[in-house]
mmCIF file of C-alpha atoms in Angstrom:
data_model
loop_
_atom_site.group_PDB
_atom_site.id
_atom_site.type_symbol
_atom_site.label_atom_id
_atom_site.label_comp_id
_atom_site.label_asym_id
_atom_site.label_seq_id
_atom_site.Cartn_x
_atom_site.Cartn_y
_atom_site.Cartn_z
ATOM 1 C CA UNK M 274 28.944 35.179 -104.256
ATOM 2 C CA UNK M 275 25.442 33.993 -103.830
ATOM 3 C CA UNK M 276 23.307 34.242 -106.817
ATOM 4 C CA UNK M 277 20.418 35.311 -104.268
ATOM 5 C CA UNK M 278 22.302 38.389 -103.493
ATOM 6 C CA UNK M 279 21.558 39.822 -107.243
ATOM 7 C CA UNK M 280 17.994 38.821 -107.649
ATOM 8 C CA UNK M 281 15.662 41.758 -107.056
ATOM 9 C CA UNK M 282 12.817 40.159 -104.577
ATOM 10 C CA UNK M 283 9.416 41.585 -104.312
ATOM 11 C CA UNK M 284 6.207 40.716 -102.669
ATOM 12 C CA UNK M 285 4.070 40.385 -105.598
ATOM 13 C CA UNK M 286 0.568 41.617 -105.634
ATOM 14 C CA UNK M 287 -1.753 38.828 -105.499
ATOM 15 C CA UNK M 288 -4.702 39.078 -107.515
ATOM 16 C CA UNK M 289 -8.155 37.985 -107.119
ATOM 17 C CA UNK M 290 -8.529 34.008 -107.538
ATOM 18 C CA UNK M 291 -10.262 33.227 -111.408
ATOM 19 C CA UNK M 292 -11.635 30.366 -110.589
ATOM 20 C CA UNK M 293 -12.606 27.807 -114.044
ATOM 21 C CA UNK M 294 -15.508 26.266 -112.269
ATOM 22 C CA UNK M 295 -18.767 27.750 -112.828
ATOM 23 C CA UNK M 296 -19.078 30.359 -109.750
ATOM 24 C CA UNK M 297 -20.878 33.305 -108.817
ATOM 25 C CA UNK M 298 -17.660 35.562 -109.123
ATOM 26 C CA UNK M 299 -17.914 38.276 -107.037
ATOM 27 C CA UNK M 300 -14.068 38.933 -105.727
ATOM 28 C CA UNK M 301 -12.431 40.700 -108.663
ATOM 29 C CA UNK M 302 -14.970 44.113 -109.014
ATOM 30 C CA UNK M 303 -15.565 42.967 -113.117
ATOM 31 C CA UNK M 304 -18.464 43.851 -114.897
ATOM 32 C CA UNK M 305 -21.177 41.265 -114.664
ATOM 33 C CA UNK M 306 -22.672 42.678 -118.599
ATOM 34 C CA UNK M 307 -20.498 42.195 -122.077
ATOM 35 C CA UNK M 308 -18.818 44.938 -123.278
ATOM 36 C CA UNK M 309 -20.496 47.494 -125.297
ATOM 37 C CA UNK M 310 -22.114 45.666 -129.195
ATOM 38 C CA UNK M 311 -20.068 47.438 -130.938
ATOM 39 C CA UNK M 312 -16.910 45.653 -129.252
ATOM 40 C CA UNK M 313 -18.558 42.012 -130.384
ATOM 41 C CA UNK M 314 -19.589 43.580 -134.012
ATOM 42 C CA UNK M 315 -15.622 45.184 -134.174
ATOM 43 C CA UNK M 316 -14.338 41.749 -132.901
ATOM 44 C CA UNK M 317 -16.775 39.736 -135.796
ATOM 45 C CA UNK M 318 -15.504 42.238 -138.923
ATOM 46 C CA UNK M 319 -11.668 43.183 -137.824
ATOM 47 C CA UNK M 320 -9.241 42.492 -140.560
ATOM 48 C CA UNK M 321 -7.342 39.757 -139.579
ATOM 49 C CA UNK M 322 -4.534 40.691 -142.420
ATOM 50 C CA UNK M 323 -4.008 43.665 -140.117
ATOM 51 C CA UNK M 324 -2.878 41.017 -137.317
ATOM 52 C CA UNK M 325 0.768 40.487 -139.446
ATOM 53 C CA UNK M 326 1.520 44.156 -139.231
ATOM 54 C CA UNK M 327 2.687 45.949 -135.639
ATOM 55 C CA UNK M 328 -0.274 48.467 -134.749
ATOM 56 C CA UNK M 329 0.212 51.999 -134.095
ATOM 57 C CA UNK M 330 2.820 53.059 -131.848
ATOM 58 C CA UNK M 331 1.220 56.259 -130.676
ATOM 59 C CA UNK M 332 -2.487 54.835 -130.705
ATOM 60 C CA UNK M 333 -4.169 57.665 -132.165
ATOM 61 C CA UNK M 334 -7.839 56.260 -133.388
ATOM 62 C CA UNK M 335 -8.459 55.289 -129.284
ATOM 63 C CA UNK M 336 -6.548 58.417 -127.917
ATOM 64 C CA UNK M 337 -8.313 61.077 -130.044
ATOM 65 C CA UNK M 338 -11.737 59.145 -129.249
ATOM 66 C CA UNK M 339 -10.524 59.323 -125.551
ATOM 67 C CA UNK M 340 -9.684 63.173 -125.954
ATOM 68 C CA UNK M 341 -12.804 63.729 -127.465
ATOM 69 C CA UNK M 342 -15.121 61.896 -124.334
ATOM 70 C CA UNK M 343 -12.702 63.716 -121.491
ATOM 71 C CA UNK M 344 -12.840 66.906 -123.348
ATOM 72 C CA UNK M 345 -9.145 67.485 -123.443
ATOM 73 C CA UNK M 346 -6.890 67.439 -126.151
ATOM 74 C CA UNK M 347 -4.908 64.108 -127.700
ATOM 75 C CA UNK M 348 -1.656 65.431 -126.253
ATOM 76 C CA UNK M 349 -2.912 64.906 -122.788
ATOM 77 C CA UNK M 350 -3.880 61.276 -123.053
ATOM 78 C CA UNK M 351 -1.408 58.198 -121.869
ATOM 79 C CA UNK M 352 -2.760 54.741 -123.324
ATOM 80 C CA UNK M 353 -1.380 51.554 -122.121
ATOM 81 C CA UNK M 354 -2.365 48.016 -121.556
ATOM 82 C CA UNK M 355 -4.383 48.327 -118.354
ATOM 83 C CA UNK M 356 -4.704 51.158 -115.600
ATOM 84 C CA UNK M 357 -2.053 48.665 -114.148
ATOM 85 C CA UNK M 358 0.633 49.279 -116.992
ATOM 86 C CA UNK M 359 -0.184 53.413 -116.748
ATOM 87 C CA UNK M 360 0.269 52.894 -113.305
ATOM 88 C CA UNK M 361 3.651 50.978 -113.131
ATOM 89 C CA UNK M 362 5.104 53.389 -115.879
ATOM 90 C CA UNK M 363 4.086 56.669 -113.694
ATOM 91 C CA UNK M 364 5.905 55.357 -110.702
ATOM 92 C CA UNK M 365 9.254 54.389 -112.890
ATOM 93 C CA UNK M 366 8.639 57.972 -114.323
ATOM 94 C CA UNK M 367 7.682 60.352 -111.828
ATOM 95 C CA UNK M 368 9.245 59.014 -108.248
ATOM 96 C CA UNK M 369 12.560 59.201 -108.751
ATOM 97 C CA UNK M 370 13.687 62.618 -105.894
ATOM 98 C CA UNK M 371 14.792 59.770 -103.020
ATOM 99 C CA UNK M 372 12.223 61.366 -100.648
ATOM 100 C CA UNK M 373 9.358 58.875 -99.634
ATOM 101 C CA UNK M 374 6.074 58.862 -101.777
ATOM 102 C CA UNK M 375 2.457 59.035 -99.893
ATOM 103 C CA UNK M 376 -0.430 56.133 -100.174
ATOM 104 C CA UNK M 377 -2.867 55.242 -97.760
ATOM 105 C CA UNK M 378 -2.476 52.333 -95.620
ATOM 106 C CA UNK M 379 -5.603 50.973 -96.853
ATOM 107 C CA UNK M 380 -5.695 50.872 -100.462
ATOM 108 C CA UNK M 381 -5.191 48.919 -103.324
ATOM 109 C CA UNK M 382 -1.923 46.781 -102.958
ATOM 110 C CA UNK M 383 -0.308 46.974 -106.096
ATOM 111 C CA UNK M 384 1.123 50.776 -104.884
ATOM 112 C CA UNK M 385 3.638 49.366 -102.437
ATOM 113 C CA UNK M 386 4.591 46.203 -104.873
ATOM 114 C CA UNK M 387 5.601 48.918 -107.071
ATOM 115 C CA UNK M 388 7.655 50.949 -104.705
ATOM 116 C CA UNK M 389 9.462 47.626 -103.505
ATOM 117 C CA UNK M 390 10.043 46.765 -107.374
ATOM 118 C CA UNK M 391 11.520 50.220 -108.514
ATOM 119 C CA UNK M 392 13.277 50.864 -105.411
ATOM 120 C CA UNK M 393 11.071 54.014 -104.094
ATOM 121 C CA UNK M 394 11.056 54.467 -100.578
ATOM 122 C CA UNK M 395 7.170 55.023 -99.054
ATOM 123 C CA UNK M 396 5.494 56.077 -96.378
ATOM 124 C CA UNK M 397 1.617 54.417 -95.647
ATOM 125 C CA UNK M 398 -1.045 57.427 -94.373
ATOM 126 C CA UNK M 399 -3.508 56.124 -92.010
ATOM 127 C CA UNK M 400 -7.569 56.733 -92.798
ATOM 128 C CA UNK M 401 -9.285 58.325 -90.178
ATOM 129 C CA UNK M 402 -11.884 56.553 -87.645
ATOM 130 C CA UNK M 403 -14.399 57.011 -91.170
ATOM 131 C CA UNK M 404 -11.793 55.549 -93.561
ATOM 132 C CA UNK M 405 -11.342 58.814 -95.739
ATOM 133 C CA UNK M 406 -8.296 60.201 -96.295
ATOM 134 C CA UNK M 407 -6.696 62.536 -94.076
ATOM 135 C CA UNK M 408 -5.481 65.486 -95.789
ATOM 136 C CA UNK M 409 -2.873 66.875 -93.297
ATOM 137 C CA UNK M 410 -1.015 63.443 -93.549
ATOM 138 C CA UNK M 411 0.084 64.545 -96.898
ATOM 139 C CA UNK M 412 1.245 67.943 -96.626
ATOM 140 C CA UNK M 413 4.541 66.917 -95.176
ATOM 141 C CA UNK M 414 7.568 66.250 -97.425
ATOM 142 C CA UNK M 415 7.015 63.739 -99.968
ATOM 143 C CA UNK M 416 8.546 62.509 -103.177
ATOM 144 C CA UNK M 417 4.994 62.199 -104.748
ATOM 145 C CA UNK M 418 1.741 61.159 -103.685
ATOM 146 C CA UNK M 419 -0.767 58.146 -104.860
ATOM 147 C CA UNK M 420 -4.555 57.573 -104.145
ATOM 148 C CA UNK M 421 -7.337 55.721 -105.682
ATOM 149 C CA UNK M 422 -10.275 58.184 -105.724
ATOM 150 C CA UNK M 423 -12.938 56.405 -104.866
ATOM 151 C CA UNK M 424 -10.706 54.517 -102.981
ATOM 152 C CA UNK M 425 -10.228 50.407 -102.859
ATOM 153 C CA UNK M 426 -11.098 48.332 -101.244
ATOM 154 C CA UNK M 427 -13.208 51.005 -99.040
ATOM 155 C CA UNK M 428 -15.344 52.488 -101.783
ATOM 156 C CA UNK M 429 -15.029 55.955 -100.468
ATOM 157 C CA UNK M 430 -15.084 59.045 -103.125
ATOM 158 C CA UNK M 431 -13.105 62.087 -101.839
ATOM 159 C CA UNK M 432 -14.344 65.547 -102.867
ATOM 160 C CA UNK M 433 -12.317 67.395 -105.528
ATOM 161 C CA UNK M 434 -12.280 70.108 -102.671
ATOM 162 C CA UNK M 435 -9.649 67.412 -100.775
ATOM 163 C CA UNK M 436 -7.818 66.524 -104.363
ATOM 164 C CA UNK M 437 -7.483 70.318 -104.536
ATOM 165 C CA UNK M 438 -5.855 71.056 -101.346
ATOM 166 C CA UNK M 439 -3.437 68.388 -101.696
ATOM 167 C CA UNK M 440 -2.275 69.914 -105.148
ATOM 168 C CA UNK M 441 -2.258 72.583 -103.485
ATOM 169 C CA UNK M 442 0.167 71.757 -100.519
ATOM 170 C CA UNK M 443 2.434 69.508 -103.132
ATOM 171 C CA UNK M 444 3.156 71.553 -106.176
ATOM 172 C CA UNK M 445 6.902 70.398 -106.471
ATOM 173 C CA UNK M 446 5.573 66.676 -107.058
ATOM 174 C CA UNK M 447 3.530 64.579 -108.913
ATOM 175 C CA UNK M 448 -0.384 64.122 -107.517
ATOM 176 C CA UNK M 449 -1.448 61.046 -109.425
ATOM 177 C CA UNK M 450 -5.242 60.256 -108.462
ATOM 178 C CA UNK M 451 -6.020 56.288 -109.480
ATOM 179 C CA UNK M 452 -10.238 56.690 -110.763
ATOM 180 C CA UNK M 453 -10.622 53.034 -111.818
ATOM 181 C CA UNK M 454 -13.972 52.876 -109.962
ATOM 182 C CA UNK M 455 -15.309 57.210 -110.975
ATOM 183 C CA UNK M 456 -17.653 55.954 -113.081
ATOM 184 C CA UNK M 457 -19.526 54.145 -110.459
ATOM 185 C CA UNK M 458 -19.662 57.204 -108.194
ATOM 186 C CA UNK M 459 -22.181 60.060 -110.296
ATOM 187 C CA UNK M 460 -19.611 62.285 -108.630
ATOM 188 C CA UNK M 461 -16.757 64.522 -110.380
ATOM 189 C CA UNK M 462 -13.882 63.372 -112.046
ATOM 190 C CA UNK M 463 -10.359 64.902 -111.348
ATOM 191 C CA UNK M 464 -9.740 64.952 -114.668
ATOM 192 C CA UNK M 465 -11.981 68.337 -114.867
ATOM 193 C CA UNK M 466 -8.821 69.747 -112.868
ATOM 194 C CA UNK M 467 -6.082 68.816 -115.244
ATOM 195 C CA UNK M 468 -5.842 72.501 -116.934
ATOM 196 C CA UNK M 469 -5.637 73.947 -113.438
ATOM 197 C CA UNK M 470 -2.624 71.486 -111.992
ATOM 198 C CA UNK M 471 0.237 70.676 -113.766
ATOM 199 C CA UNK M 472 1.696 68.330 -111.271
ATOM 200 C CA UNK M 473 -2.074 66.382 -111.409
ATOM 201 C CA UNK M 474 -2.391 62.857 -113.187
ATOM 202 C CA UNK M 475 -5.206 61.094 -113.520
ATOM 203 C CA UNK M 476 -5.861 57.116 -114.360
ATOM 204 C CA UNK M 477 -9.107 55.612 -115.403
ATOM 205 C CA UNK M 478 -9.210 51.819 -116.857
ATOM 206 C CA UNK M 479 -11.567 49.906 -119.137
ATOM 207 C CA UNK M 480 -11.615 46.876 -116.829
ATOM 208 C CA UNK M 481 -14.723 48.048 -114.924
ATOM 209 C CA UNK M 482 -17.155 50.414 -116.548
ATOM 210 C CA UNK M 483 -16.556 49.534 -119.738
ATOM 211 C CA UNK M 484 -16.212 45.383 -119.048
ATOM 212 C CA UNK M 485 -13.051 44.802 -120.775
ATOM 213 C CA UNK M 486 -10.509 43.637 -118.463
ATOM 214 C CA UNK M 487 -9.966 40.942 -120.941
ATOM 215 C CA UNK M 488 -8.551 43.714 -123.418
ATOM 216 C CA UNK M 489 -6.264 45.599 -121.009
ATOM 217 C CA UNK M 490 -7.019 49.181 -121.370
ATOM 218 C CA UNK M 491 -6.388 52.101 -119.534
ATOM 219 C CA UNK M 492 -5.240 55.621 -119.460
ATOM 220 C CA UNK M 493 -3.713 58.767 -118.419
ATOM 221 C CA UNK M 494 -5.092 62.247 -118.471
ATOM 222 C CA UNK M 495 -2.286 65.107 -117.944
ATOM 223 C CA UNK M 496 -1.179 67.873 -119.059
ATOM 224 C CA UNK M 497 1.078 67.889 -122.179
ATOM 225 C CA UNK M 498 4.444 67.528 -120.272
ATOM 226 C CA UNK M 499 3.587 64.815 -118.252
ATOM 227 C CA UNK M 500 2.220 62.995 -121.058
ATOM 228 C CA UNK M 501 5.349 63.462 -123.043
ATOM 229 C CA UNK M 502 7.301 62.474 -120.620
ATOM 230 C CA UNK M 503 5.361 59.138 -119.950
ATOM 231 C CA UNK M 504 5.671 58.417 -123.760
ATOM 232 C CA UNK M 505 9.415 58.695 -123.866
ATOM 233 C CA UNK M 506 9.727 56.165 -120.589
ATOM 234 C CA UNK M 507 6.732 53.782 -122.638
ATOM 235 C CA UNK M 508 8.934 54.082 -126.239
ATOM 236 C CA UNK M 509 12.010 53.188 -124.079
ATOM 237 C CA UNK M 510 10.806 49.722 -123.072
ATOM 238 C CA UNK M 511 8.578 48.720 -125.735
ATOM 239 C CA UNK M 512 6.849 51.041 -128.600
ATOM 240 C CA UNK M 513 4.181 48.414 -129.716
ATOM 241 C CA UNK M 514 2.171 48.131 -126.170
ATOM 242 C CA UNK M 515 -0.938 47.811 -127.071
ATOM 243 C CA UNK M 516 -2.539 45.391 -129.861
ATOM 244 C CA UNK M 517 -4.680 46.589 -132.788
ATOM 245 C CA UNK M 518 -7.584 44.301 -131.541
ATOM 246 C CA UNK M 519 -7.653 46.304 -128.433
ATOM 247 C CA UNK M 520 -7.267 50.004 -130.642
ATOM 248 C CA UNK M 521 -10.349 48.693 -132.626
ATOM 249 C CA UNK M 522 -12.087 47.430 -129.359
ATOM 250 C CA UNK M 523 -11.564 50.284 -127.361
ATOM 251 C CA UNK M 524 -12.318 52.925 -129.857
ATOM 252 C CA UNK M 525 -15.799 51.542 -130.411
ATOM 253 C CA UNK M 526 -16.439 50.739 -126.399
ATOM 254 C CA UNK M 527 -15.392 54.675 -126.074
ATOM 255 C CA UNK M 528 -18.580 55.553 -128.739
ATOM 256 C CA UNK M 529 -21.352 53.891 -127.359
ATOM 257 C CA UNK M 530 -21.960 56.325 -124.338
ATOM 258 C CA UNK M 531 -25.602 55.166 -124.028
ATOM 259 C CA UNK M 532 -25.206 51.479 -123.431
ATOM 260 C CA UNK M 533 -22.282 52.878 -120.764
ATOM 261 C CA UNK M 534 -24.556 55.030 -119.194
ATOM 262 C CA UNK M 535 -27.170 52.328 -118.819
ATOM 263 C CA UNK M 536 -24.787 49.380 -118.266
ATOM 264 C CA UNK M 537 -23.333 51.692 -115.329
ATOM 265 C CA UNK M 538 -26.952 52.512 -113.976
ATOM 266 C CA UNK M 539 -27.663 49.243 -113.600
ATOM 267 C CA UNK M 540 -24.662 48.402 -111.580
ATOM 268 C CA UNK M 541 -25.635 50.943 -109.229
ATOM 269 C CA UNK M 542 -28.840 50.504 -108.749
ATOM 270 C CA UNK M 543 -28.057 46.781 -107.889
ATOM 271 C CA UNK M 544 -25.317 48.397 -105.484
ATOM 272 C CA UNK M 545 -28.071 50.483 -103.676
ATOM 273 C CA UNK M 546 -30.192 47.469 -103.115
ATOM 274 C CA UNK M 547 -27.477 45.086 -101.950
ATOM 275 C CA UNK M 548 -26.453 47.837 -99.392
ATOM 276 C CA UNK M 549 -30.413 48.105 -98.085
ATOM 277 C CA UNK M 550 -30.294 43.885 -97.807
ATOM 278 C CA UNK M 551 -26.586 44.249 -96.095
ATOM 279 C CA UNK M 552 -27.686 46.922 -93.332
ATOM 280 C CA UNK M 553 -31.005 44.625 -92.746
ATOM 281 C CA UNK M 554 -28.548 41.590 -91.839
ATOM 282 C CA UNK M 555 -26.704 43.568 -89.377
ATOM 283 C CA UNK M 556 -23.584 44.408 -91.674
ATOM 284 C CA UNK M 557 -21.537 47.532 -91.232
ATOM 285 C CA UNK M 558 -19.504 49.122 -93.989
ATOM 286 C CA UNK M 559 -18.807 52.915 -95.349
ATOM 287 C CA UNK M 560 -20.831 54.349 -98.389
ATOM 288 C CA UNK M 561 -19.352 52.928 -101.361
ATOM 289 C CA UNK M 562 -19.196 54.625 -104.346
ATOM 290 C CA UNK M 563 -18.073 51.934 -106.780
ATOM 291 C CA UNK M 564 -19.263 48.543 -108.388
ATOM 292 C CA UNK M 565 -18.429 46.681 -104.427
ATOM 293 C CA UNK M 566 -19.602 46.523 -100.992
ATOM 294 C CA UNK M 567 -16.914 46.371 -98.436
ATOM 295 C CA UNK M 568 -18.578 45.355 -95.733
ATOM 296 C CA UNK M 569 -18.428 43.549 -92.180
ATOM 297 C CA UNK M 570 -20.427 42.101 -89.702
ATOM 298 C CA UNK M 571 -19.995 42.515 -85.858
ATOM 299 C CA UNK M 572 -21.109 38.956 -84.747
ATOM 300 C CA UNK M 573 -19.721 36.797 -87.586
ATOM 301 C CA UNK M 574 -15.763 36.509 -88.273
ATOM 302 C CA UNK M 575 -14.961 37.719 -91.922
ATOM 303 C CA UNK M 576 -12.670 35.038 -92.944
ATOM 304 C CA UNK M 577 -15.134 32.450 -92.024
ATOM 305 C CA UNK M 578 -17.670 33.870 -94.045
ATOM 306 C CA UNK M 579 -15.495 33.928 -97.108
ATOM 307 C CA UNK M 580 -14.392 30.391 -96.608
ATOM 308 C CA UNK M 581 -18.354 29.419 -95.839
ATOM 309 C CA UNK M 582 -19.328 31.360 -99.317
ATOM 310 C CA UNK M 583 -16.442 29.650 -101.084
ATOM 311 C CA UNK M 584 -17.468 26.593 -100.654
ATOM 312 C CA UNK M 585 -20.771 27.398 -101.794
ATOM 313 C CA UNK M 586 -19.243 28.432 -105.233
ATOM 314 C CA UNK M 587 -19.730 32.236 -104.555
ATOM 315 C CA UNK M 588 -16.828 33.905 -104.350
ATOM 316 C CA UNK M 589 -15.956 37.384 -103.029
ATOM 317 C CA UNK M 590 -12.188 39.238 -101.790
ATOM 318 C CA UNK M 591 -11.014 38.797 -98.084
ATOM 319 C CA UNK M 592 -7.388 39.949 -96.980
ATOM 320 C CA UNK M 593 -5.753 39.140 -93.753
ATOM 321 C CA UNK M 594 -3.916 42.428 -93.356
ATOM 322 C CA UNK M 595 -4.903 43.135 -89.852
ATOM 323 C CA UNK M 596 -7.200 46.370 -89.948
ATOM 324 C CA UNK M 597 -9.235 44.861 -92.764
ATOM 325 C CA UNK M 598 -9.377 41.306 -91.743
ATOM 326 C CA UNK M 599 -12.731 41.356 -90.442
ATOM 327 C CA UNK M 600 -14.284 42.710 -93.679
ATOM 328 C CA UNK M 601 -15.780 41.090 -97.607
ATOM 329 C CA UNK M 602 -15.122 42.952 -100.248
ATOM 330 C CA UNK M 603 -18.395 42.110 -102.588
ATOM 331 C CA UNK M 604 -18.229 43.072 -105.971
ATOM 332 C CA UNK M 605 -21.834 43.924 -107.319
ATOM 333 C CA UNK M 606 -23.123 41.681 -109.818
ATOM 334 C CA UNK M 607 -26.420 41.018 -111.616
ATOM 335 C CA UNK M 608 -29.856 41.269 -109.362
ATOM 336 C CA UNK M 609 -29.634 37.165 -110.251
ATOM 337 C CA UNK M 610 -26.401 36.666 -108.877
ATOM 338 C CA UNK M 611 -26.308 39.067 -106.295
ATOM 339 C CA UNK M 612 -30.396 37.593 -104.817
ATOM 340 C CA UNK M 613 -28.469 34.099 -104.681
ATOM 341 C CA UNK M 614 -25.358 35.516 -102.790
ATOM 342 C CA UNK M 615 -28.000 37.129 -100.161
ATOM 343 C CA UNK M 616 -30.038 33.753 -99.758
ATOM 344 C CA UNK M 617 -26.547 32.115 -99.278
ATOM 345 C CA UNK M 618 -25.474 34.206 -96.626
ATOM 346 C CA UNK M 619 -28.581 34.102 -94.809
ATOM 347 C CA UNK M 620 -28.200 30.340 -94.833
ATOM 348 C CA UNK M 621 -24.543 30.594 -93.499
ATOM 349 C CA UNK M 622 -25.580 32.949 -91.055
ATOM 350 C CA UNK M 623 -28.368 30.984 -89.516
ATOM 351 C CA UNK M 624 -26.030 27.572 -89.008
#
């Protein structure tokens, strides 16, 4: 017997390149201001004693705090160590009938690495000609159904109206709607729906708004079964997932709603004026509602321009997958950083 035959082989997600270099870093959608001052002050005065003991299993100083901002109760939040980790624990929990589960064809990647991994057979929904999801595609027989509302890398937001129907049309399974990028959109969250849905789960992660990817943070909102059940799959593997530094942190990035809100605000205000300066060069792309730009341009070939920005030290996301190999995925930065990416392009552009 080969040993190949008993290795389980994947196609691994491949994340955004961190380059060491200093580079204008525009590829992986972080936030381009620190986290909130009471993360740095938390960081300065934790208890470093605490660091020999295992933290808190069931995470209750971050989940209440979460509770409290979502207005829903403790039992219906899910913590783990990124969106990422929710994410991966969902599918291992929730797609287990043998019928396919539903994602768009264009989305974020990680959704079919996790099929292949756990063995869940999939089916990929096309967008339509204005890359939104069509809503017929998953009223069909499924074994669950995955989106990222807005969605990546398009930056469309889909109207709880559309979330709605689908719940409606798939009560027998679990809806899970991925809102890493909500809190770029000043549009609903589908958390509001929770009490209404019991087959509806919800995602949001630190890693954007609240600039702590470093951490790895994120969370479920559900209601109580679904949130019990993802517990007893999480205590199953490993009941110490996430580290007190990242309890404290979290807790006190949670608090400080006004430097979110005006961290947040600045993002997209930056994101409206990048779009203007796009559209003036003659770039195409749908209305984003998140902290990037996913945008193309008619006369100049898209993996050219990412090599051509690369090697200027700027970097932003390109894929070669076929019906988005034409387009940048530009995550918004600073007004600095994002007035030095325009200049560069115009100087690629003119060569």
């Amino acid at each position: 017997m080969r040993l190949e035959e008993n290795i389980r082989r994947v196609t691994p997600y491949v994340p955004g390149e961190q380059p060491q270099q200093k580079v204008i870093k525009l590829n992986t959608n972080e936030n381009p201001y620190p986290p909130a001052p009471g993360v740095e002050r938390a960081l300065k005065e934790m208890d470093d004693g605490r660091l020999r003991l295992y933290p808190d299993p069931e995470i209750r100083m971050l989940t209440e705090s979460l509770a409290e901002y979502c207005q829903v109760k403790p039992e219906q939040i899910f913590v783990g160590v990124g969106s990422d980790d929710v994410l991966s624990m969902s599918f291992l929990t929730f797609f287990n009938s043998g019928k396919p589960i539903l994602f768009p064809d264009i989305t974020y990647s990680f959704y079919k690495v996790w099929a292949e991994l756990y063995r869940i057979p999939y089916e990929c929904c096309p967008l339509d000609e204005n890359m939104h999801l069509r809503k017929e595609d998953y009223c069909k027989e499924n074994g669950g159904i995955i989106f990222p509302n807005p969605n990546a890398p398009t930056g469309i937001y889909e109207s709880l109206d559309v979330i709605e129907e689908i719940l409606k049309q798939n009560p027998d399974v679990i809806v899970i709607v991925d809102e890493a990028y909500i809190d770029f959109a000043g549009k609903p969250s589908a958390i509001s729906l929770i009490d209404r849905y019991d087959n509806l789960l919800v995602t949001q992660t630190f890693s954007k708004s609240r600039s702590m990817a470093g951490m790895r943070i994120g969370f479920a909102a559900g209601n109580e079964r679904l949130i019990r059940w993802l517990q007893d799959v999480k205590y199953s593997f490993n009941s110490y997932t996430m580290s007190y530094p990242a309890i404290v942190c979290g807790t006190e990035a949670v608090k400080d709603t006004e430097y979110f809100r005006k961290t947040t605000e600045k993002i997209v205000a930056t994101r409206e004026w990048s779009k203007e300066k796009l559209a003036d060069l003659g770039f195409e792309f749908p209305d984003s509602s998140t902290n990037f730009i996913f945008a193309k341009h008619p006369k100049y070939d898209g993996e050219k321009l990412f090599q051509a920005l690369k090697e200027r030290q700027i970097y932003v996301r390109h894929w070669k997958q076929p019906e988005i190999a034409q387009y940048l995925r530009i995550t918004v930065g600073t007004d600095e950083e994002m007035n030095q990416f325009f200049d560069t392009l115009e100087e690629i552009m003119k060569e």
